[in-house]
mmCIF file of N, CA, C and O in Angstrom:
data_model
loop_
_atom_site.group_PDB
_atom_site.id
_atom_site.type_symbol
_atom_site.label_atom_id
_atom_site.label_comp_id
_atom_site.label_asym_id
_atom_site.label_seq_id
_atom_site.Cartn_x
_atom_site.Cartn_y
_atom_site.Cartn_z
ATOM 1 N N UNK A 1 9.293 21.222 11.216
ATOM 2 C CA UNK A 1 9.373 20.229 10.171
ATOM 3 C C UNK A 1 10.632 20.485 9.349
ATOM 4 O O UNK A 1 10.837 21.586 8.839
ATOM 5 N N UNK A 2 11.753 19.116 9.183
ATOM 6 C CA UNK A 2 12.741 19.496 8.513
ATOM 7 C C UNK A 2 12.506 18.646 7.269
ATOM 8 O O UNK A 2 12.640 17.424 7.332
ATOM 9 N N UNK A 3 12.162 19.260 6.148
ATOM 10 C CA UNK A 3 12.119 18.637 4.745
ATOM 11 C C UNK A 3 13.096 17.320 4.409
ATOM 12 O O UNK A 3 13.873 17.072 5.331
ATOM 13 N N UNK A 4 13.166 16.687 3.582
ATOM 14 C CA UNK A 4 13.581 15.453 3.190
ATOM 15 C C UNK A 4 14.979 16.590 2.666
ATOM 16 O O UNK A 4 14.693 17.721 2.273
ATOM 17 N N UNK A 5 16.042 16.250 2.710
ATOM 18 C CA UNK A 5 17.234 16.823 2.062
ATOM 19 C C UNK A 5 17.570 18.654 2.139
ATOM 20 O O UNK A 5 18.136 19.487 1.432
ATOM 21 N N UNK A 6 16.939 18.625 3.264
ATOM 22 C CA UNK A 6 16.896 20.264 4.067
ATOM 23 C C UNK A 6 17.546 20.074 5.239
ATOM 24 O O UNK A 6 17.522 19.115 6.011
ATOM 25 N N UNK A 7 18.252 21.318 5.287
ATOM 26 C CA UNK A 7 19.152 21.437 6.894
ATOM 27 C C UNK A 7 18.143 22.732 8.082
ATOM 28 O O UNK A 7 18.178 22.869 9.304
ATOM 29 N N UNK A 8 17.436 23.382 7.130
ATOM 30 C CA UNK A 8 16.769 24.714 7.732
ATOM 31 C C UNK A 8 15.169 23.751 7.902
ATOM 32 O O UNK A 8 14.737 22.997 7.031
ATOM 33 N N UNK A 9 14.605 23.987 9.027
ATOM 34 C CA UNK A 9 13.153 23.788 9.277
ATOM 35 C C UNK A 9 12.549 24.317 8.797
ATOM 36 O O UNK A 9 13.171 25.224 8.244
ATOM 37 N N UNK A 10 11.064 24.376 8.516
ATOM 38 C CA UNK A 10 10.080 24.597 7.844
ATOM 39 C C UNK A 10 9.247 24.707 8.695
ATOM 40 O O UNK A 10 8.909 23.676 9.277
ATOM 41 N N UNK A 11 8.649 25.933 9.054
ATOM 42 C CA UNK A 11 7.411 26.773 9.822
ATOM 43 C C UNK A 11 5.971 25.515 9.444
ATOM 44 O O UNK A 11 5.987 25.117 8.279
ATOM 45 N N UNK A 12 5.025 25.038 10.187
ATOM 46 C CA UNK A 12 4.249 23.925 9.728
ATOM 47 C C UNK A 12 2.775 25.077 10.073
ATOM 48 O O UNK A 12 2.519 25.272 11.261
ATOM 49 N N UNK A 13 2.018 25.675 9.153
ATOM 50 C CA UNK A 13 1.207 26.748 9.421
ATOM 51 C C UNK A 13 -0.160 26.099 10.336
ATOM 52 O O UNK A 13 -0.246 24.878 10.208
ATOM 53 N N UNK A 14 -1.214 26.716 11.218
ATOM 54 C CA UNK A 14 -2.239 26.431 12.174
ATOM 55 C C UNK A 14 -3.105 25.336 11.046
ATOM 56 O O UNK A 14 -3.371 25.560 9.865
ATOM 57 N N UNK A 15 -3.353 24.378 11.684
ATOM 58 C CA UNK A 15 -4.703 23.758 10.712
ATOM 59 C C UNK A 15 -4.091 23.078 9.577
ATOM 60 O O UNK A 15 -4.772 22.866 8.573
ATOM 61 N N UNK A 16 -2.812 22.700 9.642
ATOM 62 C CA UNK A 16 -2.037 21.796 8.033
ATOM 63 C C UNK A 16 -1.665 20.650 9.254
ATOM 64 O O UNK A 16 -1.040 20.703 10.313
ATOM 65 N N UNK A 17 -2.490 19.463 8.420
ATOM 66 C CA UNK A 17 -1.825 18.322 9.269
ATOM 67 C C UNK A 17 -0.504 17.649 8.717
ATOM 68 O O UNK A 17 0.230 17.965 7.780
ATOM 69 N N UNK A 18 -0.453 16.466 9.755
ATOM 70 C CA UNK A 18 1.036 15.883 9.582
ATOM 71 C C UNK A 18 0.912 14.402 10.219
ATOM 72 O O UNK A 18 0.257 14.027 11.192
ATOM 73 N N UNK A 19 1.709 13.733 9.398
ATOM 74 C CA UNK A 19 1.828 12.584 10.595
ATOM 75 C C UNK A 19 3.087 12.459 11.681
ATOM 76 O O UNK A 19 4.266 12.732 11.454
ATOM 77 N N UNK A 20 2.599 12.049 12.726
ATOM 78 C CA UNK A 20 3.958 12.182 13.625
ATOM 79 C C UNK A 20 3.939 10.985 14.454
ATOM 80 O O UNK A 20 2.967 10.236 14.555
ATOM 81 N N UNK A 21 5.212 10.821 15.124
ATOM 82 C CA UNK A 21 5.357 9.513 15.692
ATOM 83 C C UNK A 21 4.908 9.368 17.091
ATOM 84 O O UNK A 21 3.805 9.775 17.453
ATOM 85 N N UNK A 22 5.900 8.689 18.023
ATOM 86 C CA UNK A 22 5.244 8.597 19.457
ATOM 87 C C UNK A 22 5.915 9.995 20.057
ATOM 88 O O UNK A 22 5.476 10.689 20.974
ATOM 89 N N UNK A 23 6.845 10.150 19.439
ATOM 90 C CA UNK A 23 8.065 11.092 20.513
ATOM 91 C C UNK A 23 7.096 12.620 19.778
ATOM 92 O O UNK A 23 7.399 13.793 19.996
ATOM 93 N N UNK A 24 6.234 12.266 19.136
ATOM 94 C CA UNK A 24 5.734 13.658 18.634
ATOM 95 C C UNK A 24 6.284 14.345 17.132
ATOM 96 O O UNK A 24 5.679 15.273 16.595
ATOM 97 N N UNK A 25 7.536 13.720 16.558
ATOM 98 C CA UNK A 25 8.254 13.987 15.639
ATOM 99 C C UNK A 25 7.600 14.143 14.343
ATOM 100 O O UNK A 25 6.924 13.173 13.998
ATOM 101 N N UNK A 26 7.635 14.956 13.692
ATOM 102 C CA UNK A 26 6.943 15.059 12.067
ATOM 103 C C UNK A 26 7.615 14.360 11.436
ATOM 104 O O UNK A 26 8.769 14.457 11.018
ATOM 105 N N UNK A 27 6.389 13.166 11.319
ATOM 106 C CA UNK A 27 7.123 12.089 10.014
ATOM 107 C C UNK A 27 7.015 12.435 8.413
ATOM 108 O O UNK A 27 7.918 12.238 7.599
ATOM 109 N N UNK A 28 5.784 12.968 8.143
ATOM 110 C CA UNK A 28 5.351 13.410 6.593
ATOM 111 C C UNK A 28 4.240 14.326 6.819
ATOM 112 O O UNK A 28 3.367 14.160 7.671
ATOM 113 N N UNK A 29 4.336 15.443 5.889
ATOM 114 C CA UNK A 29 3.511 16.866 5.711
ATOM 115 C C UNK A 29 2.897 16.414 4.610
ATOM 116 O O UNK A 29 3.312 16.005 3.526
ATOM 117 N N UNK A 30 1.701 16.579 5.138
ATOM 118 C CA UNK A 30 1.130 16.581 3.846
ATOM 119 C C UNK A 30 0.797 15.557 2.928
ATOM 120 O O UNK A 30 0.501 15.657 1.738
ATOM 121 N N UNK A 31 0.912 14.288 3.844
ATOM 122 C CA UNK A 31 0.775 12.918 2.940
ATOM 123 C C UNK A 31 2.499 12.805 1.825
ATOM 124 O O UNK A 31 2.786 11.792 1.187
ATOM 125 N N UNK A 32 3.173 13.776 1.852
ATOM 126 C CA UNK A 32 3.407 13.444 0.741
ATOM 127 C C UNK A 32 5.425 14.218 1.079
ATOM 128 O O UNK A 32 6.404 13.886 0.409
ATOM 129 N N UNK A 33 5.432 14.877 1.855
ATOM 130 C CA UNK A 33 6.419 15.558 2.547
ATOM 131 C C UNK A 33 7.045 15.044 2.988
ATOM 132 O O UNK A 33 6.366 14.767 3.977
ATOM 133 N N UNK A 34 8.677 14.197 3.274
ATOM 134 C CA UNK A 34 8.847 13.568 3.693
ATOM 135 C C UNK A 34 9.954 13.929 4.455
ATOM 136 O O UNK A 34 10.729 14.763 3.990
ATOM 137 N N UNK A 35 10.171 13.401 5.635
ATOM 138 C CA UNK A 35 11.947 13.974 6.020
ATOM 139 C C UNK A 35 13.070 12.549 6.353
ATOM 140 O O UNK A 35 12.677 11.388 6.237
ATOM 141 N N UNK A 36 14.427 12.903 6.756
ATOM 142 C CA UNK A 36 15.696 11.954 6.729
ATOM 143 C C UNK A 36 14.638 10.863 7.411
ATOM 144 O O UNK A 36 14.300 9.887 6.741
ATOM 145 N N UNK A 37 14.127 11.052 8.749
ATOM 146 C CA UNK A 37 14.088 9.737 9.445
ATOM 147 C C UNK A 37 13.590 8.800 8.733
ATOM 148 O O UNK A 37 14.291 7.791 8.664
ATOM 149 N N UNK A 38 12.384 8.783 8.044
ATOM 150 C CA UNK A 38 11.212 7.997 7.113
ATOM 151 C C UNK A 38 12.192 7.717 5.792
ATOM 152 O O UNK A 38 11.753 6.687 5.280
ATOM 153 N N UNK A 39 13.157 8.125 5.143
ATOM 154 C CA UNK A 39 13.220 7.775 3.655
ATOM 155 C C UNK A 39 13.443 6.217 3.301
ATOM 156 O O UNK A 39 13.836 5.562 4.266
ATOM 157 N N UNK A 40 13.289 5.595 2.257
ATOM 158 C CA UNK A 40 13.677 4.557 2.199
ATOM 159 C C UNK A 40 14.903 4.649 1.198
ATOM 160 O O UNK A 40 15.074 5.461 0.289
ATOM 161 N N UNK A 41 15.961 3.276 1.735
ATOM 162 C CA UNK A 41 16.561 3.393 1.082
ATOM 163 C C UNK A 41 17.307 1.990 0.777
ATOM 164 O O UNK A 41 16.466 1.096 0.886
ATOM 165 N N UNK A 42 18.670 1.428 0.409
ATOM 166 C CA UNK A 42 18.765 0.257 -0.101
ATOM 167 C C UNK A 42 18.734 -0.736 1.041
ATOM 168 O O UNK A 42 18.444 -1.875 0.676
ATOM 169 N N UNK A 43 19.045 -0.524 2.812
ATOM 170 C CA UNK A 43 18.957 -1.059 3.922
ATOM 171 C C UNK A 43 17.638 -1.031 4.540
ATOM 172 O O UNK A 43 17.537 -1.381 5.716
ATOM 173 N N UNK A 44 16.621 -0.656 3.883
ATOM 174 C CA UNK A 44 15.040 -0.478 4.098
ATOM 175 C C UNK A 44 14.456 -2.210 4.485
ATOM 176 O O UNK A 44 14.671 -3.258 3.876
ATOM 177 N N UNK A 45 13.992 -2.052 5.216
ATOM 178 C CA UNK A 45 13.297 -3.626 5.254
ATOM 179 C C UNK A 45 12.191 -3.494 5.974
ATOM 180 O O UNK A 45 11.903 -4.394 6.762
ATOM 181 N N UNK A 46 11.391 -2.395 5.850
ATOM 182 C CA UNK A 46 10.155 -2.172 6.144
ATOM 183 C C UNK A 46 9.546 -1.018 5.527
ATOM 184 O O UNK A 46 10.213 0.016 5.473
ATOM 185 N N UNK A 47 8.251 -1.045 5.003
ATOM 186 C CA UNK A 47 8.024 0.338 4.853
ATOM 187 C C UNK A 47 6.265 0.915 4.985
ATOM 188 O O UNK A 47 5.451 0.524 4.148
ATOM 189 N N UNK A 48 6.074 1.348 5.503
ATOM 190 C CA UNK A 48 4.515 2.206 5.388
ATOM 191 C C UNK A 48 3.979 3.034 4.400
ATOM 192 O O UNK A 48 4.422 4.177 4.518
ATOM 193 N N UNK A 49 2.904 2.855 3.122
ATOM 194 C CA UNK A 49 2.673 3.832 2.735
ATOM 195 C C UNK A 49 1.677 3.925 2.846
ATOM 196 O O UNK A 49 1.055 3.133 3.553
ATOM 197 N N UNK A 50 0.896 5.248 1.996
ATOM 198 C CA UNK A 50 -0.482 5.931 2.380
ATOM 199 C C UNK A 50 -1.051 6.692 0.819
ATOM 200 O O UNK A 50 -0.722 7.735 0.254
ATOM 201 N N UNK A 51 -1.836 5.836 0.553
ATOM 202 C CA UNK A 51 -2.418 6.414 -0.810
ATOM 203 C C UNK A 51 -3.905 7.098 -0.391
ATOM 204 O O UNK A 51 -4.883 6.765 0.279
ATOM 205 N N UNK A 52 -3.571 8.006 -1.018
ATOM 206 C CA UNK A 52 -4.917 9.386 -0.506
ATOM 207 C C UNK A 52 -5.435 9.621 -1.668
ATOM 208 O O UNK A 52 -4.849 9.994 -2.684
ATOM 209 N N UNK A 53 -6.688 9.373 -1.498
ATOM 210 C CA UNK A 53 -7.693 9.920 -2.551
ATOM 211 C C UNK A 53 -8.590 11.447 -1.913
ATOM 212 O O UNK A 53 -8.149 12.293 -1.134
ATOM 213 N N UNK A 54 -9.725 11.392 -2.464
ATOM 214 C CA UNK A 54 -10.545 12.459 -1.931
ATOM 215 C C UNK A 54 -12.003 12.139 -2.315
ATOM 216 O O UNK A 54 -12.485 11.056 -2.648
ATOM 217 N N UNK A 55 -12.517 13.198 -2.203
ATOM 218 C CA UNK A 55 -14.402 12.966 -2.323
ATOM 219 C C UNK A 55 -14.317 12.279 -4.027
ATOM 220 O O UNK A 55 -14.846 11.198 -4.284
ATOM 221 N N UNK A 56 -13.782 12.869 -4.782
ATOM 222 C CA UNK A 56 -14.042 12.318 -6.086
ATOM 223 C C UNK A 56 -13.199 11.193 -6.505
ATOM 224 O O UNK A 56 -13.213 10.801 -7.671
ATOM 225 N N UNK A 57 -12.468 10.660 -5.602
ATOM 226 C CA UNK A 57 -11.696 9.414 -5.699
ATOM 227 C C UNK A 57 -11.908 8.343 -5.799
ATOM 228 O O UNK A 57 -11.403 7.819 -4.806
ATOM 229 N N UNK A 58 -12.423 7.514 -6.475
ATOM 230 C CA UNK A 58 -13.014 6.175 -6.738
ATOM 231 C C UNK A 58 -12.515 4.749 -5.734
ATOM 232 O O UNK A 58 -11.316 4.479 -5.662
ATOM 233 N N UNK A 59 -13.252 4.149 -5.212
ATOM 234 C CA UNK A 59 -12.495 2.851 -4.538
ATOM 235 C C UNK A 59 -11.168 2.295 -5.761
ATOM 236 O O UNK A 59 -9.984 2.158 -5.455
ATOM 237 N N UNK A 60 -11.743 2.054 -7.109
ATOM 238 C CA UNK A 60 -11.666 1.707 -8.029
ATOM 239 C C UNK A 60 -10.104 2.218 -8.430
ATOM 240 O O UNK A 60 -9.147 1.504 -8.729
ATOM 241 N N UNK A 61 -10.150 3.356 -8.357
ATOM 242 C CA UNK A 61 -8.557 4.163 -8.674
ATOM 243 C C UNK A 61 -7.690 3.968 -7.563
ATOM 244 O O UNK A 61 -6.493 3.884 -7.837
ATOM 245 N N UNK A 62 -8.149 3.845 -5.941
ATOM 246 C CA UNK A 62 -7.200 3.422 -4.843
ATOM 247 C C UNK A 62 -6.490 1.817 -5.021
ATOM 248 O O UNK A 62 -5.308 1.477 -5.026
ATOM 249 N N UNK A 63 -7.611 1.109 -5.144
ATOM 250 C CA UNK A 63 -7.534 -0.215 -5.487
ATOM 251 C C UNK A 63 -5.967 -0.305 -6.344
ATOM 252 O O UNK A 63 -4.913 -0.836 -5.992
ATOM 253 N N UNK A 64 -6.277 0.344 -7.423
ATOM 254 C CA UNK A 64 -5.539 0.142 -9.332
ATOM 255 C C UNK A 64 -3.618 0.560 -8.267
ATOM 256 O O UNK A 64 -2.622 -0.164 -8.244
ATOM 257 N N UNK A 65 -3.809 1.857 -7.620
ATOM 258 C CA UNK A 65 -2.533 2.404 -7.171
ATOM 259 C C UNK A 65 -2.630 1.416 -6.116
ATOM 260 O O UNK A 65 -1.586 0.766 -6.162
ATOM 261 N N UNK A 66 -3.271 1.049 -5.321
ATOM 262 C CA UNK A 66 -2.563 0.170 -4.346
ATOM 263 C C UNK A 66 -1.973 -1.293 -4.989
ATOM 264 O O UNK A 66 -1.113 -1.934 -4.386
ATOM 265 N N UNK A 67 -2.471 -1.680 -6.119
ATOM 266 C CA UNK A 67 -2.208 -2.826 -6.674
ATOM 267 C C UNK A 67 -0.605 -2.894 -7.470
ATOM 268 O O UNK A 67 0.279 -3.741 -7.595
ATOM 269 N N UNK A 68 -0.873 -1.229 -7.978
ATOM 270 C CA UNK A 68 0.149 -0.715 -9.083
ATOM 271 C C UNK A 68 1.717 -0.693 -8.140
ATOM 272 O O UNK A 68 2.804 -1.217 -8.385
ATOM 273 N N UNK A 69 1.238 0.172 -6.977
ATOM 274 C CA UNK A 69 2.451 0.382 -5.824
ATOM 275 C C UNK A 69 3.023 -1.137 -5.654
ATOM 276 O O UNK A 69 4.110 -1.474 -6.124
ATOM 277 N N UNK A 70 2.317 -1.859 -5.057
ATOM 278 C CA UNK A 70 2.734 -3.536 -4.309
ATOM 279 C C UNK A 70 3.454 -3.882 -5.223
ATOM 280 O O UNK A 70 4.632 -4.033 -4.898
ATOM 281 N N UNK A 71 3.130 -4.127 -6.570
ATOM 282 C CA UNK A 71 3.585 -4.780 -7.695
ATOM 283 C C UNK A 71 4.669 -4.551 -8.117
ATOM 284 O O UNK A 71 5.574 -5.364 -8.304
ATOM 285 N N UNK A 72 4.674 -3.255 -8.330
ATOM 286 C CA UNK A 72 6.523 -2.387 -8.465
ATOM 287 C C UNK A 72 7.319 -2.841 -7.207
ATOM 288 O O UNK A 72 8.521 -2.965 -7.438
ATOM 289 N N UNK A 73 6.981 -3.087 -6.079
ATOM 290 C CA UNK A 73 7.666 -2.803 -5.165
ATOM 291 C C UNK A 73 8.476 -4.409 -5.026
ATOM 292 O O UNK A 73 9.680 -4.644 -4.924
ATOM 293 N N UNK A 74 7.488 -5.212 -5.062
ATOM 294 C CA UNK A 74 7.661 -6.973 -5.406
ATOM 295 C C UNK A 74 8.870 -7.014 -6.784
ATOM 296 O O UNK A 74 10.047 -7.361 -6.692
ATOM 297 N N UNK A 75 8.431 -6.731 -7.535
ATOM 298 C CA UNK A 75 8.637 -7.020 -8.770
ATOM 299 C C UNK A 75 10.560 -6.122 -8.773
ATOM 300 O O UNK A 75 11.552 -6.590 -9.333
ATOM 301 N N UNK A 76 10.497 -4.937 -8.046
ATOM 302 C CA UNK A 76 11.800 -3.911 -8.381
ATOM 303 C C UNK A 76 12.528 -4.217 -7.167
ATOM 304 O O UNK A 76 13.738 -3.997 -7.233
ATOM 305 N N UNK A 77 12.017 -4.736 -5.919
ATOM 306 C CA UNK A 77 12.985 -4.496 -4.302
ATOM 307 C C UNK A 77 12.661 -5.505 -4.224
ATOM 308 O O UNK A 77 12.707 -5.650 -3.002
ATOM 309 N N UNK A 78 12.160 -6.901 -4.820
ATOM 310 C CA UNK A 78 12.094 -8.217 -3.867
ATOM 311 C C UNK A 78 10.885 -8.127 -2.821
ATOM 312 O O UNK A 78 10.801 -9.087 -2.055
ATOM 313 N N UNK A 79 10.034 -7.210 -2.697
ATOM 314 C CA UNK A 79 9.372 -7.001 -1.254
ATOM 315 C C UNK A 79 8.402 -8.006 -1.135
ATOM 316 O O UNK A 79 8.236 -8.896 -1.969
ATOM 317 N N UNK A 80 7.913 -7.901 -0.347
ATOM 318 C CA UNK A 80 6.540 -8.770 -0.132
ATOM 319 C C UNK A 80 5.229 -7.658 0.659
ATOM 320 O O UNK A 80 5.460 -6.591 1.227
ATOM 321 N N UNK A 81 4.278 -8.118 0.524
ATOM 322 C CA UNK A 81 2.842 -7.377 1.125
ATOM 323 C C UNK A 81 2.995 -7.990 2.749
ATOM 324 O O UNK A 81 3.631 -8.987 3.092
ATOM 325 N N UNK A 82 2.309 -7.187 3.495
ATOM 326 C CA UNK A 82 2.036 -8.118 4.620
ATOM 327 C C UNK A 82 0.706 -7.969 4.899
ATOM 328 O O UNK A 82 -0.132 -8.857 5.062
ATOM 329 N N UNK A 83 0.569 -6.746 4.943
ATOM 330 C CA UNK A 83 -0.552 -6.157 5.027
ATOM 331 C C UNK A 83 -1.482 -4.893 4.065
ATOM 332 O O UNK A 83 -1.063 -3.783 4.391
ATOM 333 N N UNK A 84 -2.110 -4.841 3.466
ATOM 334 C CA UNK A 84 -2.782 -4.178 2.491
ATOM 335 C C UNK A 84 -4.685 -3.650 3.040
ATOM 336 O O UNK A 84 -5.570 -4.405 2.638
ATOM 337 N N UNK A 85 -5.016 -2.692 3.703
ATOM 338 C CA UNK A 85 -6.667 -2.438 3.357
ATOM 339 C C UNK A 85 -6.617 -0.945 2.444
ATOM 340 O O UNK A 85 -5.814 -0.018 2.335
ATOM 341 N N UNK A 86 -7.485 -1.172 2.073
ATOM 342 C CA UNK A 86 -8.416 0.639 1.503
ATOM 343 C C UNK A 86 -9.555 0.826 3.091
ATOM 344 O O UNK A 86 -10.105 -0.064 3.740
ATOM 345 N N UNK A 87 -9.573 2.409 3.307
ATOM 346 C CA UNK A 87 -10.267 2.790 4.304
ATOM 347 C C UNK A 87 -10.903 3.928 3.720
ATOM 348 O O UNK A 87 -10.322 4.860 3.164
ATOM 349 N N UNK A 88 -12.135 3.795 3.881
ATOM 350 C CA UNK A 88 -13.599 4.642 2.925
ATOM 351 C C UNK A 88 -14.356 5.244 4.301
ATOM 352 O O UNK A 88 -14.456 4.710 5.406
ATOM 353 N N UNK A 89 -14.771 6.336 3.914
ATOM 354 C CA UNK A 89 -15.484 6.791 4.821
ATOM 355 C C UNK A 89 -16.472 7.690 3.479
ATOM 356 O O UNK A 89 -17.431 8.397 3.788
#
């Protein structure tokens, strides 16, 4: 795993997940870790995110940040939604 604005890799320890692509590549550690390939930037015209709650996380508070995220993003980059769910287990 090479950190967002790192030239040296980063050891990824047994049992810490990650998301990765098709080629196998570590896209983000940790929900929240990000590296060069994924960043966005002013030539961005797509983007994926991932709001993580936990056991004590309310639909209610995902909802508020997923609403809060879209809105900034519309409102500051022009963007549009295409697609939006919350996933509860």
């Amino acid at each position: 795993f090479r950190p967002l604005g790192s030239t040296a890799p980063v050891a990824i320890g047994a049992g810490e997940y990650c998301y990765i692509d098709e080629s196998n590549e570590i896209l983000c550690r940790l929900e929240h870790k990000q590296v060069e390939k994924t960043k966005v930037q002013k030539e961005t015209r797509s983007c994926f995110f991932i709001i993580q709650g936990n056991a004590e996380t309310s639909i209610e508070v995902l909802e508020q940040s997923k609403k809060r995220l879209t809105g900034l993003l519309c409102e500051h980059c022009g963007g549009t939604v295409e697609k939006e769910w919350i996933y509860s287990y």
